[in-house]
Amino acid sequence: MTGAHSSGRPWDVIVIGGGPAGSAAALAAAERGAETLLVDRARFPRYKTCGGGLIGPSMAAIPPQAAASVRADITEVSFTCKGRWSRTRRSATQLLHMVNRDEFDASLVQVARDAGVVVAEGLTVRGIEQVGNRVVVQTAHGPRHARAVVGADGSAGRTAGHVGVRCDLVDLGLEVEVAAAGALADEWRSRVHFDWGPVPGSYGWVFPKGDSLTVGVIAAKGRAQAARSYLSRLLEDLRLQSAPVLRSSGHLTRCRTADSPVGRGRVLVAGDAAGLLEPYTREGISYALRSGRAAGVAALLLCRADGEEATARGLGSYEDALRQTLFESMEVGRALRGAFTAWPALFHAALGFTPQGWQAFTQVTTGETTLAAAVRRRGLHQTTAKSSRFSARRDAPPVGP
């Protein structure tokens, strides 16, 4: 389907990009009566490099139909620091949920389609132009016109460039998907693993997906060779180096500057296109879902806007929504990233060996509290102060309750 409007009229909303942010935006707009077109250059299902971990805010934001794509429910977390000082902690409640992004994203697109969104797969966007009260989206099959556009086509997409998104934290993520069966699958069935890595600011992970494991590392861009070496060592440390590799991939994550725009005129950006993610963990799915929905709601105001002043109010409503839900935790995550880069052993001690650190971890991942609220709590500040003595000697294992 090319996405041409049968009557020749402009669409109310065109959403560019069919990932979690785009699907959430399209669904929110369509549920409110907007004639909505969702375009993506890929055809679903399509592979996406991503750990695929859903935290509590992600689960709260997805439609019930999409929950069927969950591959594993997590109640155990193991931690190491540079491959040492292992500690496994368990929870009576589910902490995380694991998905394969091809299945998850396809399910979200289908929910949007069922809600009345017209989905144009395999349609490449080549340019965006705003003319009066309309946006012209140039595609490989001709122009499409809309009253408002939501860009969710990634940090290197057309809409980020059109809006002028600025990012100052750029990281390289490397992943391998390995087959897991029998005893290996049982070992990882309900457990994820985090290792605080040897490259400053880096960490690694293992996420189970039933018959496969996602093993990955992330480090600052420009440290590609060090990141590759770290991934190889992580696989060896966890005795996964002989597991059959199903896929190997990499991607860049980009985090916005505090003053970066989230829209321009009648074009809004959401998710990765806006540089929205948590800077410390680089978790982006919950940010995509929440910002996408907020963008879809704001797009309705832009549809009805007549003139520059009304358009500015529509954009302002989107900025306000992000400020109330995401920006504070991003600011806190940026500060935590700096502290973690300087003192990874302190973070390992706090999360792995103190009750307060573990409680903060579980409350944030389940969505009981936000990252900003958790850091504001006096108990967490006491935990990091207590844990600092463990980081004084980098070669000494952390100990504690």
mmCIF file of C-alpha atoms in Angstrom:
data_model
loop_
_atom_site.group_PDB
_atom_site.id
_atom_site.type_symbol
_atom_site.label_atom_id
_atom_site.label_comp_id
_atom_site.label_asym_id
_atom_site.label_seq_id
_atom_site.Cartn_x
_atom_site.Cartn_y
_atom_site.Cartn_z
ATOM 1 C CA MET A 1 0.000 0.000 0.000
ATOM 2 C CA THR A 2 1.447 3.384 -0.960
ATOM 3 C CA GLY A 3 -0.570 5.408 1.542
ATOM 4 C CA ALA A 4 -2.270 7.652 -1.018
ATOM 5 C CA HIS A 5 -5.388 9.343 0.327
ATOM 6 C CA SER A 6 -8.284 8.115 -1.772
ATOM 7 C CA SER A 7 -10.014 11.492 -1.848
ATOM 8 C CA GLY A 8 -6.904 13.563 -2.495
ATOM 9 C CA ARG A 9 -7.429 15.387 0.815
ATOM 10 C CA PRO A 10 -4.498 15.836 3.212
ATOM 11 C CA TRP A 11 -4.143 13.417 6.072
ATOM 12 C CA ASP A 12 -4.729 14.773 9.534
ATOM 13 C CA VAL A 13 -1.530 13.152 10.808
ATOM 14 C CA ILE A 14 1.322 11.378 9.073
ATOM 15 C CA VAL A 15 3.652 9.396 11.321
ATOM 16 C CA ILE A 16 7.075 8.552 9.917
ATOM 17 C CA GLY A 17 8.558 5.386 11.439
ATOM 18 C CA GLY A 18 6.798 2.290 12.736
ATOM 19 C CA GLY A 19 8.787 1.543 15.893
ATOM 20 C CA PRO A 20 7.293 1.909 19.383
ATOM 21 C CA ALA A 21 7.262 5.730 19.232
ATOM 22 C CA GLY A 22 5.617 5.835 15.815
ATOM 23 C CA SER A 23 3.039 3.171 16.568
ATOM 24 C CA ALA A 24 2.144 4.852 19.863
ATOM 25 C CA ALA A 25 1.750 8.219 18.130
ATOM 26 C CA ALA A 26 -0.374 6.805 15.323
ATOM 27 C CA LEU A 27 -2.593 4.912 17.750
ATOM 28 C CA ALA A 28 -3.112 7.964 19.975
ATOM 29 C CA ALA A 29 -4.044 10.132 17.001
ATOM 30 C CA ALA A 30 -6.379 7.548 15.453
ATOM 31 C CA GLU A 31 -8.138 6.862 18.761
ATOM 32 C CA ARG A 32 -9.002 10.549 18.873
ATOM 33 C CA GLY A 33 -10.533 10.542 15.422
ATOM 34 C CA ALA A 34 -7.623 11.670 13.267
ATOM 35 C CA GLU A 35 -7.186 10.268 9.780
ATOM 36 C CA THR A 36 -3.706 8.867 10.275
ATOM 37 C CA LEU A 37 -1.091 7.457 7.914
ATOM 38 C CA LEU A 38 1.894 5.513 9.280
ATOM 39 C CA VAL A 39 4.803 5.067 6.872
ATOM 40 C CA ASP A 40 7.974 3.029 7.240
ATOM 41 C CA ARG A 41 10.663 2.106 4.756
ATOM 42 C CA ALA A 42 10.760 -1.460 6.129
ATOM 43 C CA ARG A 43 8.167 -4.205 6.021
ATOM 44 C CA PHE A 44 7.087 -5.749 9.303
ATOM 45 C CA PRO A 45 8.242 -7.824 11.010
ATOM 46 C CA ARG A 46 11.780 -6.488 10.643
ATOM 47 C CA TYR A 47 14.872 -6.999 12.794
ATOM 48 C CA LYS A 48 15.919 -4.217 15.156
ATOM 49 C CA THR A 49 19.125 -4.162 17.193
ATOM 50 C CA CYS A 50 17.917 -3.758 20.772
ATOM 51 C CA GLY A 51 18.181 -5.524 24.097
ATOM 52 C CA GLY A 52 14.404 -5.753 24.131
ATOM 53 C CA GLY A 53 13.852 -5.184 27.841
ATOM 54 C CA LEU A 54 10.512 -3.727 28.913
ATOM 55 C CA ILE A 55 10.421 -1.961 32.267
ATOM 56 C CA GLY A 56 7.235 -1.168 34.176
ATOM 57 C CA PRO A 57 6.489 2.135 32.387
ATOM 58 C CA SER A 58 6.762 0.319 29.044
ATOM 59 C CA MET A 59 4.320 -2.381 30.117
ATOM 60 C CA ALA A 60 1.912 0.279 31.364
ATOM 61 C CA ALA A 61 2.093 2.092 28.016
ATOM 62 C CA ILE A 62 1.544 -0.806 25.608
ATOM 63 C CA PRO A 63 -1.853 -2.106 24.486
ATOM 64 C CA PRO A 64 -2.805 -5.482 26.011
ATOM 65 C CA GLN A 65 -2.506 -7.188 22.603
ATOM 66 C CA ALA A 66 1.215 -6.350 22.431
ATOM 67 C CA ALA A 67 1.919 -8.067 25.761
ATOM 68 C CA ALA A 68 1.540 -11.393 23.967
ATOM 69 C CA SER A 69 4.968 -10.845 22.382
ATOM 70 C CA VAL A 70 6.758 -11.093 25.754
ATOM 71 C CA ARG A 71 9.299 -13.941 25.615
ATOM 72 C CA ALA A 72 10.480 -13.993 29.258
ATOM 73 C CA ASP A 73 9.472 -12.579 32.639
ATOM 74 C CA ILE A 74 12.406 -11.659 34.866
ATOM 75 C CA THR A 75 12.590 -12.133 38.631
ATOM 76 C CA GLU A 76 16.383 -12.521 39.075
ATOM 77 C CA VAL A 77 19.257 -10.164 38.336
ATOM 78 C CA SER A 78 22.935 -11.034 38.540
ATOM 79 C CA PHE A 79 25.617 -8.356 38.737
ATOM 80 C CA THR A 80 29.363 -8.403 38.150
ATOM 81 C CA CYS A 81 31.977 -5.676 37.928
ATOM 82 C CA LYS A 82 34.553 -6.313 35.201
ATOM 83 C CA GLY A 83 33.575 -9.966 35.350
ATOM 84 C CA ARG A 84 34.177 -10.282 39.110
ATOM 85 C CA TRP A 85 32.361 -10.064 42.416
ATOM 86 C CA SER A 86 29.220 -11.809 41.229
ATOM 87 C CA ARG A 87 25.992 -11.286 43.120
ATOM 88 C CA THR A 88 22.523 -12.544 42.213
ATOM 89 C CA ARG A 89 19.429 -10.919 43.676
ATOM 90 C CA ARG A 90 15.868 -12.176 43.466
ATOM 91 C CA SER A 91 12.493 -10.501 43.578
ATOM 92 C CA ALA A 92 9.086 -11.836 44.548
ATOM 93 C CA THR A 93 7.583 -9.774 41.705
ATOM 94 C CA GLN A 94 8.406 -9.560 38.011
ATOM 95 C CA LEU A 95 10.992 -6.876 37.353
ATOM 96 C CA LEU A 96 11.432 -6.880 33.587
ATOM 97 C CA HIS A 97 9.901 -8.436 30.508
ATOM 98 C CA MET A 98 11.842 -9.489 27.421
ATOM 99 C CA VAL A 99 10.753 -9.173 23.785
ATOM 100 C CA ASN A 100 12.228 -9.633 20.343
ATOM 101 C CA ARG A 101 11.836 -6.289 18.641
ATOM 102 C CA ASP A 102 10.690 -7.742 15.327
ATOM 103 C CA GLU A 103 7.726 -9.432 17.032
ATOM 104 C CA PHE A 104 7.059 -6.571 19.455
ATOM 105 C CA ASP A 105 7.134 -3.799 16.875
ATOM 106 C CA ALA A 106 4.979 -5.784 14.446
ATOM 107 C CA SER A 107 2.379 -6.297 17.169
ATOM 108 C CA LEU A 108 2.268 -2.559 17.901
ATOM 109 C CA VAL A 109 1.848 -1.750 14.202
ATOM 110 C CA GLN A 110 -1.018 -4.251 14.010
ATOM 111 C CA VAL A 111 -2.764 -2.644 16.983
ATOM 112 C CA ALA A 112 -2.520 0.726 15.233
ATOM 113 C CA ARG A 113 -3.843 -0.777 12.009
ATOM 114 C CA ASP A 114 -6.775 -2.336 13.870
ATOM 115 C CA ALA A 115 -7.575 1.114 15.293
ATOM 116 C CA GLY A 116 -7.947 2.548 11.806
ATOM 117 C CA VAL A 117 -4.418 3.708 11.016
ATOM 118 C CA VAL A 118 -3.468 3.251 7.363
ATOM 119 C CA VAL A 119 -0.033 1.598 7.275
ATOM 120 C CA ALA A 120 2.256 2.084 4.277
ATOM 121 C CA GLU A 121 5.170 -0.349 4.529
ATOM 122 C CA GLY A 122 8.190 -0.244 2.244
ATOM 123 C CA LEU A 123 7.724 3.490 1.641
ATOM 124 C CA THR A 124 10.866 5.616 1.905
ATOM 125 C CA VAL A 125 10.622 9.273 2.956
ATOM 126 C CA ARG A 126 12.964 11.539 1.019
ATOM 127 C CA GLY A 127 12.148 14.973 2.368
ATOM 128 C CA ILE A 128 9.851 17.158 4.463
ATOM 129 C CA GLU A 129 8.628 20.662 3.700
ATOM 130 C CA GLN A 130 6.223 22.878 5.611
ATOM 131 C CA VAL A 131 4.011 25.089 3.457
ATOM 132 C CA GLY A 132 1.488 27.264 5.254
ATOM 133 C CA ASN A 133 -0.809 25.068 7.338
ATOM 134 C CA ARG A 134 0.347 21.874 5.643
ATOM 135 C CA VAL A 135 3.338 19.541 5.713
ATOM 136 C CA VAL A 136 4.483 17.919 2.479
ATOM 137 C CA VAL A 137 6.179 14.566 2.974
ATOM 138 C CA GLN A 138 8.110 13.596 -0.134
ATOM 139 C CA THR A 139 8.256 9.823 -0.610
ATOM 140 C CA ALA A 140 9.617 7.416 -3.191
ATOM 141 C CA HIS A 141 6.053 7.182 -4.570
ATOM 142 C CA GLY A 142 5.225 10.868 -4.625
ATOM 143 C CA PRO A 143 4.215 13.503 -2.062
ATOM 144 C CA ARG A 144 1.866 12.961 0.872
ATOM 145 C CA HIS A 145 0.206 15.931 2.564
ATOM 146 C CA ALA A 146 -0.765 16.296 6.226
ATOM 147 C CA ARG A 147 -1.893 18.863 8.739
ATOM 148 C CA ALA A 148 0.684 17.521 11.225
ATOM 149 C CA VAL A 149 3.603 15.098 11.160
ATOM 150 C CA VAL A 150 5.180 13.015 13.917
ATOM 151 C CA GLY A 151 8.714 11.880 13.179
ATOM 152 C CA ALA A 152 9.736 8.587 14.753
ATOM 153 C CA ASP A 153 12.291 7.511 12.177
ATOM 154 C CA GLY A 154 15.346 7.310 14.439
ATOM 155 C CA SER A 155 18.122 9.651 15.492
ATOM 156 C CA ALA A 156 19.595 9.744 11.974
ATOM 157 C CA GLY A 157 16.228 10.080 10.210
ATOM 158 C CA ARG A 158 14.794 12.828 8.053
ATOM 159 C CA THR A 159 12.628 14.386 10.746
ATOM 160 C CA ALA A 160 15.448 14.802 13.285
ATOM 161 C CA GLY A 161 17.372 16.734 10.669
ATOM 162 C CA HIS A 162 14.321 18.812 9.709
ATOM 163 C CA VAL A 163 13.585 19.756 13.312
ATOM 164 C CA GLY A 164 17.247 20.361 14.173
ATOM 165 C CA VAL A 165 17.635 17.836 16.986
ATOM 166 C CA ARG A 166 20.980 18.146 18.776
ATOM 167 C CA CYS A 167 22.628 15.252 20.619
ATOM 168 C CA ASP A 168 25.779 15.294 22.712
ATOM 169 C CA LEU A 169 25.967 11.756 24.101
ATOM 170 C CA VAL A 170 26.554 9.165 21.392
ATOM 171 C CA ASP A 171 27.214 5.524 22.238
ATOM 172 C CA LEU A 172 27.952 2.363 20.304
ATOM 173 C CA GLY A 173 25.976 -0.755 21.189
ATOM 174 C CA LEU A 174 27.145 -4.186 19.996
ATOM 175 C CA GLU A 175 24.995 -7.303 20.291
ATOM 176 C CA VAL A 176 24.990 -10.963 19.420
ATOM 177 C CA GLU A 177 21.956 -13.204 19.514
ATOM 178 C CA VAL A 178 22.940 -16.739 20.527
ATOM 179 C CA ALA A 179 20.849 -19.888 20.537
ATOM 180 C CA ALA A 180 19.749 -21.209 23.919
ATOM 181 C CA ALA A 181 18.286 -24.657 24.466
ATOM 182 C CA GLY A 182 18.093 -27.272 27.201
ATOM 183 C CA ALA A 183 20.176 -26.523 30.288
ATOM 184 C CA LEU A 184 21.366 -23.177 28.924
ATOM 185 C CA ALA A 185 17.814 -21.955 28.398
ATOM 186 C CA ASP A 186 16.849 -23.168 31.883
ATOM 187 C CA GLU A 187 19.826 -21.364 33.439
ATOM 188 C CA TRP A 188 18.716 -18.037 31.991
ATOM 189 C CA ARG A 189 14.949 -18.519 31.922
ATOM 190 C CA SER A 190 14.056 -15.801 34.447
ATOM 191 C CA ARG A 191 17.402 -14.065 34.968
ATOM 192 C CA VAL A 192 19.156 -11.111 33.357
ATOM 193 C CA HIS A 193 22.786 -10.212 33.898
ATOM 194 C CA PHE A 194 24.579 -6.866 34.073
ATOM 195 C CA ASP A 195 28.355 -6.392 34.080
ATOM 196 C CA TRP A 196 29.893 -2.994 34.748
ATOM 197 C CA GLY A 197 32.596 -2.928 32.110
ATOM 198 C CA PRO A 198 36.294 -2.101 31.758
ATOM 199 C CA VAL A 199 35.740 0.772 29.309
ATOM 200 C CA PRO A 200 34.799 3.971 31.196
ATOM 201 C CA GLY A 201 31.000 4.309 31.237
ATOM 202 C CA SER A 202 30.442 0.893 29.632
ATOM 203 C CA TYR A 203 28.358 -2.040 30.702
ATOM 204 C CA GLY A 204 27.261 -5.388 29.308
ATOM 205 C CA TRP A 205 24.117 -7.485 29.556
ATOM 206 C CA VAL A 206 22.498 -10.835 28.911
ATOM 207 C CA PHE A 207 18.759 -10.859 28.216
ATOM 208 C CA PRO A 208 16.919 -14.177 27.749
ATOM 209 C CA LYS A 209 14.313 -14.610 25.014
ATOM 210 C CA GLY A 210 13.264 -18.227 25.519
ATOM 211 C CA ASP A 211 15.179 -20.058 22.794
ATOM 212 C CA SER A 212 17.824 -17.324 22.455
ATOM 213 C CA LEU A 213 19.921 -14.899 24.496
ATOM 214 C CA THR A 214 20.782 -11.322 23.615
ATOM 215 C CA VAL A 215 24.326 -10.555 24.770
ATOM 216 C CA GLY A 216 25.491 -6.994 24.337
ATOM 217 C CA VAL A 217 27.749 -4.183 25.471
ATOM 218 C CA ILE A 218 27.569 -0.414 25.153
ATOM 219 C CA ALA A 219 30.341 2.160 25.307
ATOM 220 C CA ALA A 220 31.018 5.674 24.100
ATOM 221 C CA LYS A 221 31.340 6.121 20.365
ATOM 222 C CA GLY A 222 34.978 6.057 19.319
ATOM 223 C CA ARG A 223 35.788 3.022 21.475
ATOM 224 C CA ALA A 224 34.690 0.430 18.912
ATOM 225 C CA GLN A 225 37.713 -1.860 19.248
ATOM 226 C CA ALA A 226 37.523 -1.767 23.043
ATOM 227 C CA ALA A 227 33.797 -2.517 22.859
ATOM 228 C CA ARG A 228 34.381 -5.517 20.575
ATOM 229 C CA SER A 229 37.032 -6.860 22.947
ATOM 230 C CA TYR A 230 34.696 -6.338 25.878
ATOM 231 C CA LEU A 231 31.895 -8.265 24.168
ATOM 232 C CA SER A 232 34.233 -11.186 23.443
ATOM 233 C CA ARG A 233 35.405 -11.249 27.033
ATOM 234 C CA LEU A 234 31.856 -11.056 28.377
ATOM 235 C CA LEU A 235 30.880 -14.104 26.307
ATOM 236 C CA GLU A 236 33.909 -15.989 27.649
ATOM 237 C CA ASP A 237 33.307 -14.960 31.261
ATOM 238 C CA LEU A 238 29.740 -16.295 31.061
ATOM 239 C CA ARG A 239 30.766 -19.453 29.152
ATOM 240 C CA LEU A 240 28.695 -18.448 26.143
ATOM 241 C CA GLN A 241 31.500 -18.215 23.588
ATOM 242 C CA SER A 242 30.579 -21.607 22.093
ATOM 243 C CA ALA A 243 26.853 -20.934 21.789
ATOM 244 C CA PRO A 244 25.695 -20.767 18.142
ATOM 245 C CA VAL A 245 25.499 -17.153 16.957
ATOM 246 C CA LEU A 246 22.181 -16.390 15.275
ATOM 247 C CA ARG A 247 22.873 -12.748 14.499
ATOM 248 C CA SER A 248 25.492 -10.088 15.184
ATOM 249 C CA SER A 249 24.765 -6.369 14.904
ATOM 250 C CA GLY A 250 25.503 -2.898 16.201
ATOM 251 C CA HIS A 251 23.866 0.491 16.430
ATOM 252 C CA LEU A 252 24.399 4.010 17.738
ATOM 253 C CA THR A 253 22.303 5.577 20.480
ATOM 254 C CA ARG A 254 22.059 9.346 20.716
ATOM 255 C CA CYS A 255 20.818 11.432 23.651
ATOM 256 C CA ARG A 256 19.531 14.981 23.176
ATOM 257 C CA THR A 257 21.046 18.084 24.669
ATOM 258 C CA ALA A 258 18.868 19.707 27.315
ATOM 259 C CA ASP A 259 17.907 22.556 24.977
ATOM 260 C CA SER A 260 17.354 20.488 21.832
ATOM 261 C CA PRO A 261 14.028 21.117 20.069
ATOM 262 C CA VAL A 262 11.316 18.452 20.025
ATOM 263 C CA GLY A 263 9.416 20.033 17.160
ATOM 264 C CA ARG A 264 9.396 22.650 14.472
ATOM 265 C CA GLY A 265 6.130 24.164 13.341
ATOM 266 C CA ARG A 266 3.781 21.292 12.545
ATOM 267 C CA VAL A 267 6.442 18.587 12.794
ATOM 268 C CA LEU A 268 7.069 16.839 16.124
ATOM 269 C CA VAL A 269 9.750 14.260 16.897
ATOM 270 C CA ALA A 270 9.457 11.389 19.368
ATOM 271 C CA GLY A 271 11.574 8.527 20.681
ATOM 272 C CA ASP A 272 15.030 8.139 19.135
ATOM 273 C CA ALA A 273 14.251 10.836 16.558
ATOM 274 C CA ALA A 274 14.072 13.311 19.442
ATOM 275 C CA GLY A 275 17.108 11.850 21.217
ATOM 276 C CA LEU A 276 14.898 10.695 24.073
ATOM 277 C CA LEU A 277 16.400 7.960 26.235
ATOM 278 C CA GLU A 278 17.724 7.541 29.745
ATOM 279 C CA PRO A 279 21.413 8.567 29.506
ATOM 280 C CA TYR A 280 22.790 6.197 32.160
ATOM 281 C CA THR A 281 21.213 2.877 31.138
ATOM 282 C CA ARG A 282 20.382 4.042 27.581
ATOM 283 C CA GLU A 283 16.892 2.568 28.035
ATOM 284 C CA GLY A 284 14.757 3.932 25.232
ATOM 285 C CA ILE A 285 11.624 1.831 24.719
ATOM 286 C CA SER A 286 9.647 3.416 27.559
ATOM 287 C CA TYR A 287 10.724 6.865 26.393
ATOM 288 C CA ALA A 288 9.622 6.015 22.856
ATOM 289 C CA LEU A 289 6.201 4.748 23.921
ATOM 290 C CA ARG A 290 5.473 7.663 26.241
ATOM 291 C CA SER A 291 6.790 10.403 23.981
ATOM 292 C CA GLY A 292 5.041 8.832 20.989
ATOM 293 C CA ARG A 293 1.689 8.887 22.702
ATOM 294 C CA ALA A 294 2.214 12.489 23.835
ATOM 295 C CA ALA A 295 3.174 13.445 20.275
ATOM 296 C CA GLY A 296 0.052 11.793 18.870
ATOM 297 C CA VAL A 297 -2.131 13.765 21.255
ATOM 298 C CA ALA A 298 -0.326 17.036 20.486
ATOM 299 C CA ALA A 299 -0.608 16.366 16.763
ATOM 300 C CA LEU A 300 -4.385 16.686 17.123
ATOM 301 C CA LEU A 301 -3.919 20.249 18.372
ATOM 302 C CA LEU A 302 -1.687 20.983 15.402
ATOM 303 C CA CYS A 303 -4.352 19.597 13.057
ATOM 304 C CA ARG A 304 -6.804 22.165 14.342
ATOM 305 C CA ALA A 305 -4.283 24.994 14.549
ATOM 306 C CA ASP A 306 -4.867 27.943 12.237
ATOM 307 C CA GLY A 307 -1.930 30.317 12.214
ATOM 308 C CA GLU A 308 1.461 30.546 13.857
ATOM 309 C CA GLU A 309 0.199 31.292 17.366
ATOM 310 C CA ALA A 310 -2.056 28.216 17.508
ATOM 311 C CA THR A 311 0.720 26.081 16.021
ATOM 312 C CA ALA A 312 3.104 27.297 18.710
ATOM 313 C CA ARG A 313 0.561 26.335 21.379
ATOM 314 C CA GLY A 314 0.341 22.813 19.952
ATOM 315 C CA LEU A 315 4.105 22.420 20.043
ATOM 316 C CA GLY A 316 4.185 23.911 23.534
ATOM 317 C CA SER A 317 1.693 21.335 24.779
ATOM 318 C CA TYR A 318 4.030 18.558 23.618
ATOM 319 C CA GLU A 319 7.036 20.170 25.283
ATOM 320 C CA ASP A 320 5.052 20.490 28.520
ATOM 321 C CA ALA A 321 4.058 16.816 28.409
ATOM 322 C CA LEU A 322 7.681 15.727 28.024
ATOM 323 C CA ARG A 323 8.801 18.092 30.754
ATOM 324 C CA GLN A 324 6.277 16.567 33.156
ATOM 325 C CA THR A 325 7.109 12.942 32.371
ATOM 326 C CA LEU A 326 10.622 12.472 30.958
ATOM 327 C CA PHE A 327 12.984 15.407 31.174
ATOM 328 C CA GLU A 328 13.703 15.289 34.914
ATOM 329 C CA SER A 329 14.656 11.618 34.844
ATOM 330 C CA MET A 330 16.877 12.295 31.818
ATOM 331 C CA GLU A 331 18.664 15.015 33.767
ATOM 332 C CA VAL A 332 19.180 12.661 36.707
ATOM 333 C CA GLY A 333 20.299 9.881 34.368
ATOM 334 C CA ARG A 334 22.926 12.190 32.890
ATOM 335 C CA ALA A 335 24.313 12.876 36.366
ATOM 336 C CA LEU A 336 24.289 9.170 37.217
ATOM 337 C CA ARG A 337 26.128 8.406 33.996
ATOM 338 C CA GLY A 338 28.932 10.750 35.046
ATOM 339 C CA ALA A 339 29.151 9.213 38.509
ATOM 340 C CA PHE A 340 29.049 5.669 37.112
ATOM 341 C CA THR A 341 31.841 6.462 34.648
ATOM 342 C CA ALA A 342 34.028 7.638 37.535
ATOM 343 C CA TRP A 343 33.096 4.995 40.127
ATOM 344 C CA PRO A 344 31.633 1.798 38.619
ATOM 345 C CA ALA A 345 32.590 -0.247 41.694
ATOM 346 C CA LEU A 346 30.488 2.078 43.859
ATOM 347 C CA PHE A 347 27.442 1.379 41.712
ATOM 348 C CA HIS A 348 28.138 -2.347 41.805
ATOM 349 C CA ALA A 349 28.329 -2.248 45.587
ATOM 350 C CA ALA A 350 25.138 -0.216 45.899
ATOM 351 C CA LEU A 351 23.011 -2.335 43.571
ATOM 352 C CA GLY A 352 24.435 -5.721 44.397
ATOM 353 C CA PHE A 353 25.174 -5.514 48.102
ATOM 354 C CA THR A 354 22.925 -2.956 49.838
ATOM 355 C CA PRO A 355 19.198 -3.170 50.555
ATOM 356 C CA GLN A 356 18.628 0.459 49.614
ATOM 357 C CA GLY A 357 20.312 0.127 46.232
ATOM 358 C CA TRP A 358 18.417 -3.037 45.367
ATOM 359 C CA GLN A 359 15.139 -1.489 46.473
ATOM 360 C CA ALA A 360 15.755 1.551 44.267
ATOM 361 C CA PHE A 361 16.566 -0.715 41.311
ATOM 362 C CA THR A 362 13.401 -2.760 41.705
ATOM 363 C CA GLN A 363 11.159 0.250 42.237
ATOM 364 C CA VAL A 364 12.465 2.011 39.133
ATOM 365 C CA THR A 365 12.331 -1.048 36.883
ATOM 366 C CA THR A 366 8.800 -1.965 37.948
ATOM 367 C CA GLY A 367 7.632 1.624 37.582
ATOM 368 C CA GLU A 368 6.749 2.029 41.239
ATOM 369 C CA THR A 369 8.837 5.195 41.214
ATOM 370 C CA THR A 370 10.826 7.249 38.731
ATOM 371 C CA LEU A 371 14.583 7.490 38.498
ATOM 372 C CA ALA A 372 14.437 11.107 39.580
ATOM 373 C CA ALA A 373 12.302 10.308 42.630
ATOM 374 C CA ALA A 374 14.532 7.375 43.597
ATOM 375 C CA VAL A 375 17.664 9.511 43.536
ATOM 376 C CA ARG A 376 15.955 12.242 45.553
ATOM 377 C CA ARG A 377 15.217 9.775 48.318
ATOM 378 C CA ARG A 378 17.541 10.221 51.279
ATOM 379 C CA GLY A 379 18.020 6.463 51.571
ATOM 380 C CA LEU A 380 19.670 6.202 48.168
ATOM 381 C CA HIS A 381 22.050 9.048 48.942
ATOM 382 C CA GLN A 382 23.021 7.241 52.139
ATOM 383 C CA THR A 383 23.560 4.050 50.162
ATOM 384 C CA THR A 384 25.986 5.665 47.735
ATOM 385 C CA ALA A 385 27.862 7.315 50.584
ATOM 386 C CA LYS A 386 28.126 3.978 52.395
ATOM 387 C CA SER A 387 29.183 2.197 49.218
ATOM 388 C CA SER A 388 31.953 4.685 48.441
ATOM 389 C CA ARG A 389 34.292 2.894 50.816
ATOM 390 C CA PHE A 390 34.088 -0.164 48.544
ATOM 391 C CA SER A 391 35.348 1.811 45.561
ATOM 392 C CA ALA A 392 38.355 3.171 47.420
ATOM 393 C CA ARG A 393 40.233 -0.039 46.581
ATOM 394 C CA ARG A 394 39.446 -1.075 43.010
ATOM 395 C CA ASP A 395 40.871 -4.583 43.538
ATOM 396 C CA ALA A 396 38.865 -5.342 46.670
ATOM 397 C CA PRO A 397 35.488 -7.102 46.272
ATOM 398 C CA PRO A 398 32.519 -5.247 47.718
ATOM 399 C CA VAL A 399 31.028 -6.648 50.880
ATOM 400 C CA GLY A 400 27.891 -5.764 52.739
ATOM 401 C CA PRO A 401 24.511 -7.000 53.874
#
